[in-house]
């Protein structure tokens, strides 16, 4: 029924390779099926000027896609001289999602930048990025804590994200590219390991959807995020 | 309780002044309390190259804010040489929302651009913009229909948007600036006059929220949009 | 004779609505007939770095036009990523004109930015902007004086501007769009309430003009500015 | 009295070296004292898309200044990534001035670009540029006429420009840098060899000026342009 | 002696993983020790406008570095809005090198873009990129040939590149980051499998070098490229 | 045999006019035949922020070409809003070459910017620029030394550059435009007056070249630079 043959509530295979990058303070190559995103966490012990002197830190994200991560080659944003609206929307979402589970006061006056670069795309790059970013951030914060003994862990819970959609009138979990380009409704959910909702973004691509569909997609997202939370723990050795 | 003294389910005063602009094919000055947005609809009988020859039209939106629409002056985007991520996110949302209720095939090979310029801001500029854009679009399409008798009306239903939030743990409708900067959760709902959902964007600014809160905000949004739909009909003389 | 039926020395109806903006320290919606410009004056108590420590202030202006202020839609400068040469020329002229009547030493180390945004255009937007900017600046300075008692008023006289042209070989005052696009010569005069000339910009669009025409246009400009000065006083309650 | 010791109505030494550039269809190195501007005229037999098919041509100008043409080094505009408002204002003025004496219909469907690059600056670069541009344009049109026998000369008269100012309350002709930075009023006049006025731009840098001063500066400009017209004829062998 | 303990003429371990990318017509993840570059070859059956209709094709390259490919995070070029001079220099070199071994006439009217993205950097990214690009290009051309039987192979020979330097006065092969930042002279050689030289770029970072050193570095480069040529053949199954 | 009739080892006529610019601390108009480059050296007694406080200075270069320096007009980089890859490559090379012969410690905390602007181009603009830049730099440093007695001369030797190529299979010296556009190999050599090599950039435009050709071009370059060194000494009165 689904192009991939998956059940409506079946995720793609999740793989999380921690420490993929030799230089970054934390890193993770995250794979949701054929969607591969490399996330690095870079710790800087000084804040940009507008954030200094407030006794708290900052977590931010940048997002990019290699030009040929996709079926047909896209233009390189560095060559075009600007980031698209889509790129900016996604990197703002990733940053917000990770800040939602980080206590910036406890982090202290330092900045962590999460670079999420899509090596290969097959739908769901932003949700894979958020999910992998938690691993990279966790590892980076572990490093800070090991080095200088932050009194308390600023990262008290997990955050993960997954996409859902309505495909052929059936709510389904974790859309790949084929489904995504064909789905009537497309939704991204960002959830915490404590059951809270951090962000919901649901968009009707064709006909408007109803409250029932929204709730069914949310339930699928809980199933998917449960599996991601488990993979995150495994990847960070917890 | 609310800074404005409004009940949790009370909208600000809505005012919609159709035909505000002398030159545009459709226009509306929309006011949600002290938030004032001027929307113009410009009809062009030719499409940009990449949309030509497919037998259907396009509806797009641009968004801007006068530098001193806000409490403190912001930099002019034209002077900075680029639109912020926030601006791009908003104008993409406005365009998507209006396209969701427009049959682009019936519109024929023409483009309508909705320029939404915030004259004065007090929270909820994007939802006011969407709500006013429908009026401008309706008037512009009325004009096309009067002139050349499109066989069928491409705009079969209304679309409106309103923000909700959780303020002091109470779900409230139509946040003004004071509430918005203080709310724990901020959500924008785009709904159709037929009861469908076009877009949900809900974000936890502080603690994550739960499903119950999401549903209560959606119910408030239905109340608010009902009043906006009525104002739209009055403004377009229907 | 004139497309509008006006006498050669007749201005369009002038309207000046002070305090139009809720947030700005001074503001004015100025209308010269169907040309509508919103001017806000924003006071900042700190100067940009290159102006600091010289014991004097600064007055500057920015100019913009809503994309559909005109008969056909123009591209949004923020989207194009740069301000046109015309925009820069106009905002430099506005800034120069207002500085010509402001004692920057008496203003003290603060900056006032005059944002002039054309809501609707029908010729003469730059002259309307200068004329309205004086009202916004006057109100902003009144506010500063009320608050902290500047010893002496830095704004000792008024400044106003009007366009003149040679249309069908007749010098005429205050061109609207129809005349402007058809005029052989186009001139802008910036005058003070004490009779001085701040700026003359006269351009032959077709055949060169002669000294006699220049002088006759200057005389018309004095008539027009007289009426604007009166409107400015009324708008600022003087 | 004047820093240079010149009489109020004395021009600096004018030098015009035609054919300075080996490649351009027309060129002139023009010197007003220590102000040196290289102007090249480039003829292209095709128009930019928006000018095609109207049976007439176009004359346009670009202006630049070498970074160290001035007393202290200025930033290179190519490195900054944009042309300043001043640059754009000047190149628009140059283009307008030359078009005012060119019959674009007679020119036919071709474009002539006048590049005016300041090699060394000592005040009055824009007026030197306009004056030298006429020579480069004349030579380029001579070349076109020699080659393909345009029926009629599209350049029926000369155009020249000179600056005037009020320095120590005395109207003076052709300001150099020392005077310019110190003058109370600064004016540029663009005049034709038939006695007509193409453009007047007069600006009060300090106190407003009066009508009498404007007229006295215009008279000085006529004296200066007379000498420039003679130099132009000599340079073009007429 | 060398920071890595390698002999002066010892390359780092070379690894070339062909077909790394699911979507590209050709691809290769190339590793020179800890320097990892992903190269994709994208075939487009149409040329950019300025190359059309000449009966020949084009090979071009773009280069980028993930922000945290390096020891400390660099700014993202897409966010800065421009590619650095270094990036442009490198991508021009890569494009030139691959065109030097491609017969563009035989390629026919199609363009192949080689995207070289540095996943991890440890010196020698440009030479690894060129070496890996040959593999990606070979695979892409194999694909074109399999599909539509190009009469003759446009890629008649191999090209590879390697860096050399003078470190502690000893010429050494294939510098890693530690050596590179410390070397007195830095040179890149691009060689063909037929023994020809495509490009030499040798730069004295400290004291000038002599002819003897240039020749000794060239000899080392021949040794290194010999190993790369073998790895290329293995990776492309030849 | 050569388009110019020159012998393979013959330079074009070299001319170096020191002190060409009235304002710069050092300057030189350098001519290699019909290639004319104006170089100015600007001394600033303060460094950009990232270079301060290290007790040493900086020498940097910028390069530009007047739009009609070439056979057909090129677009102005300031108008396009960015410097081409070619421009950046050249200005990086010029800066590197001059720093190679400057002791930045002895220079002290000041920056010298070498602006190299091509007035007329006929091949070899970058090598003429480097050769002339040494003269401008020498003069600027002479000025600093005369003024404040630097203990020791930071410019201990000369640097010059020349292009060579293989034209009709014959290695030739100092290519002009006609040869350059037709040469199979193009090489630039930057040499010091003490016989050292600062930079070699050799590129096969057509068929790869061999070691023998590289060495023969290097020998030609030594001949050419010998003549340039003499001209530099003459121009600086040594």
PDB file of C-alpha atoms in Angstrom, chain B residues 20-25 34 38 40-42 62-64 66-71 73 76-79 81 83 113 115 117 119-121, chain C residues 20-25 34 38 40-42 62-64 66-71 73 76-79 81 83 113 115 117 119-121:
ATOM      1  CA  UNK B  20      -7.962  50.920   0.905  1.00  0.00           C
ATOM      2  CA  UNK B  21      -5.467  51.254  -1.939  1.00  0.00           C
ATOM      3  CA  UNK B  22      -6.289  53.286  -5.055  1.00  0.00           C
ATOM      4  CA  UNK B  23      -4.196  51.260  -7.463  1.00  0.00           C
ATOM      5  CA  UNK B  24      -4.388  47.578  -6.473  1.00  0.00           C
ATOM      6  CA  UNK B  25      -6.890  45.179  -8.040  1.00  0.00           C
ATOM      7  CA  UNK B  34      -3.590  47.803  17.362  1.00  0.00           C
ATOM      8  CA  UNK B  38      -2.246  46.648   4.591  1.00  0.00           C
ATOM      9  CA  UNK B  40      -2.877  44.518  -1.672  1.00  0.00           C
ATOM     10  CA  UNK B  41      -3.595  41.957  -4.364  1.00  0.00           C
ATOM     11  CA  UNK B  42      -1.858  42.590  -7.681  1.00  0.00           C
ATOM     12  CA  UNK B  62       5.265  38.859   0.272  1.00  0.00           C
ATOM     13  CA  UNK B  63       5.472  40.244   3.788  1.00  0.00           C
ATOM     14  CA  UNK B  64       7.195  43.262   5.207  1.00  0.00           C
ATOM     15  CA  UNK B  66       7.715  49.147   8.325  1.00  0.00           C
ATOM     16  CA  UNK B  67      10.839  49.776  10.423  1.00  0.00           C
ATOM     17  CA  UNK B  68       8.925  51.600  13.133  1.00  0.00           C
ATOM     18  CA  UNK B  69       5.820  49.429  13.153  1.00  0.00           C
ATOM     19  CA  UNK B  70       7.234  48.030  16.387  1.00  0.00           C
ATOM     20  CA  UNK B  71       8.009  49.359  19.869  1.00  0.00           C
ATOM     21  CA  UNK B  73      12.830  50.591  15.472  1.00  0.00           C
ATOM     22  CA  UNK B  76      14.898  48.114   7.177  1.00  0.00           C
ATOM     23  CA  UNK B  77      15.309  44.836   5.297  1.00  0.00           C
ATOM     24  CA  UNK B  78      15.859  46.634   1.979  1.00  0.00           C
ATOM     25  CA  UNK B  79      18.790  48.481   3.558  1.00  0.00           C
ATOM     26  CA  UNK B  81      20.008  43.683   1.717  1.00  0.00           C
ATOM     27  CA  UNK B  83      14.892  39.395   4.220  1.00  0.00           C
ATOM     28  CA  UNK B 113       0.673  38.634  -5.559  1.00  0.00           C
ATOM     29  CA  UNK B 115       1.678  42.133  -0.481  1.00  0.00           C
ATOM     30  CA  UNK B 117       2.824  45.231   4.875  1.00  0.00           C
ATOM     31  CA  UNK B 119       1.880  49.447   9.275  1.00  0.00           C
ATOM     32  CA  UNK B 120       1.666  48.908  13.022  1.00  0.00           C
ATOM     33  CA  UNK B 121       2.441  45.796  15.049  1.00  0.00           C
TER      34      UNK B 121
ATOM     35  CA  UNK C  20      -0.528  58.426  13.184  1.00  0.00           C
ATOM     36  CA  UNK C  21       1.759  55.733  14.578  1.00  0.00           C
ATOM     37  CA  UNK C  22       1.270  54.350  18.092  1.00  0.00           C
ATOM     38  CA  UNK C  23       4.919  53.536  18.755  1.00  0.00           C
ATOM     39  CA  UNK C  24       7.073  56.251  17.161  1.00  0.00           C
ATOM     40  CA  UNK C  25       8.310  59.275  19.124  1.00  0.00           C
ATOM     41  CA  UNK C  34      -3.571  60.873  -3.681  1.00  0.00           C
ATOM     42  CA  UNK C  38       3.789  57.750   6.445  1.00  0.00           C
ATOM     43  CA  UNK C  40       7.906  58.156  11.649  1.00  0.00           C
ATOM     44  CA  UNK C  41      10.650  59.720  13.719  1.00  0.00           C
ATOM     45  CA  UNK C  42      12.572  57.280  15.922  1.00  0.00           C
ATOM     46  CA  UNK C  62      15.240  56.186   5.005  1.00  0.00           C
ATOM     47  CA  UNK C  63      12.724  55.952   2.181  1.00  0.00           C
ATOM     48  CA  UNK C  64      10.705  53.063   0.849  1.00  0.00           C
ATOM     49  CA  UNK C  66       5.196  49.655  -0.757  1.00  0.00           C
ATOM     50  CA  UNK C  67       5.334  47.409  -3.834  1.00  0.00           C
ATOM     51  CA  UNK C  68       1.799  48.268  -4.897  1.00  0.00           C
ATOM     52  CA  UNK C  69       1.835  51.940  -3.981  1.00  0.00           C
ATOM     53  CA  UNK C  70       2.100  52.520  -7.725  1.00  0.00           C
ATOM     54  CA  UNK C  71      -0.085  51.873 -10.771  1.00  0.00           C
ATOM     55  CA  UNK C  73       3.440  46.541  -8.897  1.00  0.00           C
ATOM     56  CA  UNK C  76      10.065  44.724  -3.264  1.00  0.00           C
ATOM     57  CA  UNK C  77      13.532  46.092  -2.547  1.00  0.00           C
ATOM     58  CA  UNK C  78      13.991  43.796   0.439  1.00  0.00           C
ATOM     59  CA  UNK C  79      13.379  40.809  -1.832  1.00  0.00           C
ATOM     60  CA  UNK C  81      18.368  42.536  -1.888  1.00  0.00           C
ATOM     61  CA  UNK C  83      17.825  49.623  -2.653  1.00  0.00           C
ATOM     62  CA  UNK C 113      15.779  58.410  12.058  1.00  0.00           C
ATOM     63  CA  UNK C 115      11.374  56.588   8.014  1.00  0.00           C
ATOM     64  CA  UNK C 117       7.227  54.971   3.584  1.00  0.00           C
ATOM     65  CA  UNK C 119       1.655  53.964   1.158  1.00  0.00           C
ATOM     66  CA  UNK C 120       0.218  55.292  -2.097  1.00  0.00           C
ATOM     67  CA  UNK C 121       1.981  57.164  -4.883  1.00  0.00           C
TER      68      UNK C 121
END
